PDB file of C-alpha atoms in Angstrom:
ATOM      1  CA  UNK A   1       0.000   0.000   0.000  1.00  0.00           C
ATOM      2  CA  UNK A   2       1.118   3.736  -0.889  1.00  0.00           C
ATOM      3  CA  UNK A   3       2.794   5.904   1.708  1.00  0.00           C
ATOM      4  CA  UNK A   4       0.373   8.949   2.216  1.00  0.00           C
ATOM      5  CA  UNK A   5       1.845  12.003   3.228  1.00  0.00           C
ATOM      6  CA  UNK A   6      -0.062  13.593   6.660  1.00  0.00           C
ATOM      7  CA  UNK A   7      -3.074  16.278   6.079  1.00  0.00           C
ATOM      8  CA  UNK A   8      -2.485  19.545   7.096  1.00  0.00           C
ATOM      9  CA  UNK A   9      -4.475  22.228   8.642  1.00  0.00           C
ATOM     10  CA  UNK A  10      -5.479  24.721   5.903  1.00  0.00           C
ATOM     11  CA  UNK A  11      -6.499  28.397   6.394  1.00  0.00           C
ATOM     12  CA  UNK A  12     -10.493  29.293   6.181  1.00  0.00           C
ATOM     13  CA  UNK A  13     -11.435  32.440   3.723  1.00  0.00           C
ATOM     14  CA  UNK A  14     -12.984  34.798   4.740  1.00  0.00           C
ATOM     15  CA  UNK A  15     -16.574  34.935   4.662  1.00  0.00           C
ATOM     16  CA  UNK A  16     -17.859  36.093   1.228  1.00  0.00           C
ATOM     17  CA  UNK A  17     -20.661  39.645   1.152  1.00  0.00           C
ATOM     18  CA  UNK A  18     -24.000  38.841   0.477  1.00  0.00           C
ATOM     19  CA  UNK A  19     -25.976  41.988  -0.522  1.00  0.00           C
ATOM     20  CA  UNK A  20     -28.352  43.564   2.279  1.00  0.00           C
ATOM     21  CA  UNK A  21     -31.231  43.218  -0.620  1.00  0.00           C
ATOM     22  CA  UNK A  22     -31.596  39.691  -0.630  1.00  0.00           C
ATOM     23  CA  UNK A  23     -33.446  37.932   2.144  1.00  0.00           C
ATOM     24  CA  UNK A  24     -31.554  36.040   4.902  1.00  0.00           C
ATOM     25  CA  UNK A  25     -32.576  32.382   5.603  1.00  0.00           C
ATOM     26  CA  UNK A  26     -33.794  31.805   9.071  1.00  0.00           C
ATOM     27  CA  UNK A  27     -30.422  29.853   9.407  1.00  0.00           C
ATOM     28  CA  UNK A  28     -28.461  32.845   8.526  1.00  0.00           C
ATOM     29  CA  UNK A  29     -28.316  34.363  12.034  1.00  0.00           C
ATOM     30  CA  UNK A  30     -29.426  31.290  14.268  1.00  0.00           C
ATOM     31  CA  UNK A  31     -26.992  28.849  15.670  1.00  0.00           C
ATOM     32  CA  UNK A  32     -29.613  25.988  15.366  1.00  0.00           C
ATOM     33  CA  UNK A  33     -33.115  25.927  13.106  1.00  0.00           C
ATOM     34  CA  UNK A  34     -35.801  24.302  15.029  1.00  0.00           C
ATOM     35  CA  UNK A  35     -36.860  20.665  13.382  1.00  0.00           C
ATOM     36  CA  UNK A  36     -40.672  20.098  13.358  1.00  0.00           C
ATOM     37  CA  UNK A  37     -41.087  16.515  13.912  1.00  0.00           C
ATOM     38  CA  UNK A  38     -44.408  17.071  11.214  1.00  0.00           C
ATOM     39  CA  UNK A  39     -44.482  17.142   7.657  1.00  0.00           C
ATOM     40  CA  UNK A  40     -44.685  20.253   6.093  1.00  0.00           C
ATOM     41  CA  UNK A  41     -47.509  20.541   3.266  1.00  0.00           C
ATOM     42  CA  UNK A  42     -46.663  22.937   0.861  1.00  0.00           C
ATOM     43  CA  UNK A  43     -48.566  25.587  -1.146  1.00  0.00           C
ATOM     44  CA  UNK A  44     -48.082  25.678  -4.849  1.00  0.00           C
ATOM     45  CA  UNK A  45     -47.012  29.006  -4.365  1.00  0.00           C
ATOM     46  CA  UNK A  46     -44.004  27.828  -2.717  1.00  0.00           C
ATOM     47  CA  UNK A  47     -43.371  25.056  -4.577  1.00  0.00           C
ATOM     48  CA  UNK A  48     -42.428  27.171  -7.003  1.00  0.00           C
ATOM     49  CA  UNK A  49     -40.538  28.980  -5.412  1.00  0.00           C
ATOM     50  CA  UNK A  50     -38.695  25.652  -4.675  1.00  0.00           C
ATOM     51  CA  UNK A  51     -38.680  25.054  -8.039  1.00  0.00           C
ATOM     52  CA  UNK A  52     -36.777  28.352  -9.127  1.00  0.00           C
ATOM     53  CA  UNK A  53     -33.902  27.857  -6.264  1.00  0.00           C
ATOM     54  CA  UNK A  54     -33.515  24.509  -7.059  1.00  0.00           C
ATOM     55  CA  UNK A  55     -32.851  25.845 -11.047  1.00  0.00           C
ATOM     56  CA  UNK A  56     -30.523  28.797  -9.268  1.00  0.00           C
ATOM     57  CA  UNK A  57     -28.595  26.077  -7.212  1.00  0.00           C
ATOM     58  CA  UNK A  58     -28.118  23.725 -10.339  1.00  0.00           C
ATOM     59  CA  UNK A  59     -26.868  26.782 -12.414  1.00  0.00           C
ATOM     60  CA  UNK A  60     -24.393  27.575  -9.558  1.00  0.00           C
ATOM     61  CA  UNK A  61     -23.144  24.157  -9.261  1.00  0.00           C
ATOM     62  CA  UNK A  62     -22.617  24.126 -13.283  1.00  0.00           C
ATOM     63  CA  UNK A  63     -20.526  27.203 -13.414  1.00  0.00           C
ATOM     64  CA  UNK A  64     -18.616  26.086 -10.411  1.00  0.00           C
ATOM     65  CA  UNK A  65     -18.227  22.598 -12.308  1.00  0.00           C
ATOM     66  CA  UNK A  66     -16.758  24.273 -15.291  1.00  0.00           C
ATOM     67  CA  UNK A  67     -13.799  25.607 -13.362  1.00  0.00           C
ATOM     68  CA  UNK A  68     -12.790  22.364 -11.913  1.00  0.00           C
ATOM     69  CA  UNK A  69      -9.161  21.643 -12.875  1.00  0.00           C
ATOM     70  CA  UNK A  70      -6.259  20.576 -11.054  1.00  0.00           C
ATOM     71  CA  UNK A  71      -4.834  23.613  -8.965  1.00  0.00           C
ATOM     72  CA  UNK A  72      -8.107  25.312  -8.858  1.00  0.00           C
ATOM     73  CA  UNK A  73      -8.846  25.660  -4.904  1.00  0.00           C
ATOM     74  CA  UNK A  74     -11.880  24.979  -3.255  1.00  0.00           C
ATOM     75  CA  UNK A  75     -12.071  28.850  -2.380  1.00  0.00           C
ATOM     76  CA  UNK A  76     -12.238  29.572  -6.100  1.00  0.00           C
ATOM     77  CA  UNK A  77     -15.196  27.223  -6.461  1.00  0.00           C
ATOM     78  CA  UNK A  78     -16.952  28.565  -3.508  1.00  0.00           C
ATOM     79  CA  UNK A  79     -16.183  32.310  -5.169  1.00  0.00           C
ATOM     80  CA  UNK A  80     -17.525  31.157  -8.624  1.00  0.00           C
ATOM     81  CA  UNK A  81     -20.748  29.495  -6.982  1.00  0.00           C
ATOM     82  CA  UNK A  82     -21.142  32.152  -4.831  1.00  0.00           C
ATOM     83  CA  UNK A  83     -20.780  35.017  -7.180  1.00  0.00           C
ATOM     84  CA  UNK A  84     -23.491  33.077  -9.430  1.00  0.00           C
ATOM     85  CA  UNK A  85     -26.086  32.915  -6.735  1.00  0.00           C
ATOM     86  CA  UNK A  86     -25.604  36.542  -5.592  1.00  0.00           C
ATOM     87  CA  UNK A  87     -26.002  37.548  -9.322  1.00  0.00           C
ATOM     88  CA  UNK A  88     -29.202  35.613  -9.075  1.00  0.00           C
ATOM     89  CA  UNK A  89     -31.003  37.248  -6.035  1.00  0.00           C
ATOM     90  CA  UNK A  90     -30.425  34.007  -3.950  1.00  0.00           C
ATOM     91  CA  UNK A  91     -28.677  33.543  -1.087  1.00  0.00           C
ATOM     92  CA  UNK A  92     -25.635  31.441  -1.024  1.00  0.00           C
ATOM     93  CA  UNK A  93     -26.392  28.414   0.670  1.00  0.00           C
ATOM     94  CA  UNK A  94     -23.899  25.603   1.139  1.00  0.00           C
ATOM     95  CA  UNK A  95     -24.101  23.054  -2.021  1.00  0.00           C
TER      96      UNK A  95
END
C-alpha cells in the first residue's frame, strides 16, 4: 500500500458579502433551526418557489463545475458558486 503524506491544517477564507437586498434564511443568524417533527404541506405558491432555487442552485453548481481543474482551490469554487447565486437574487447556501 502507498505511503500517504499527513493532512495539514489549511487556512479558512474569509466569509464572502452577500448583498443587504436579498433575504436572509432563518439559518443565517441562528446557531440551530428548530426541526418540526411534522411534515410540512406545501402551497403551490411555494413550490415554485422551490422550483426556481432549485434551477438557481443547479446553475451555480454548473458554473462552479466548469472551473474544476487541477490547482483550482476549493475557495475559487466557492467564489464562482457564490458570485453566481448573488447575481441571481439568492442567497448562497452551502451546495
Amino acid at each position: 500500500m502507498p505511503v500517504r503524506t499527513a493532512l495539514r491544517a489549511g487556512v479558512v477564507a474569509p466569509t464572502l458579502p452577500v448583498p443587504k437586498a436579498i433575504e436572509r434564511p432563518e439559518y443565517a443568524w441562528k446557531a440551530t433551526v428548530q426541526e418540526g417533527s411534522e411534515p410540512w404541506v406545501q402551497t403551490p405558491e411555494v413550490i415554485e418557489k422551490m422550483r426556481v432555487a432549485g434551477r438557481i442552485a443547479a446553475g451555480a453548481l454548473a458554473e462552479a463545475g466548469k472551473a474544476v481543474a487541477p490547482g483550482v482551490t476549493t475557495d475559487e469554487l466557492d467564489r464562482i458558486a457564490h458570485e453566481y447565486m448573488v447575481d441571481h437574487g439568492a442567497y448562497p447556501s452551502t451546495l
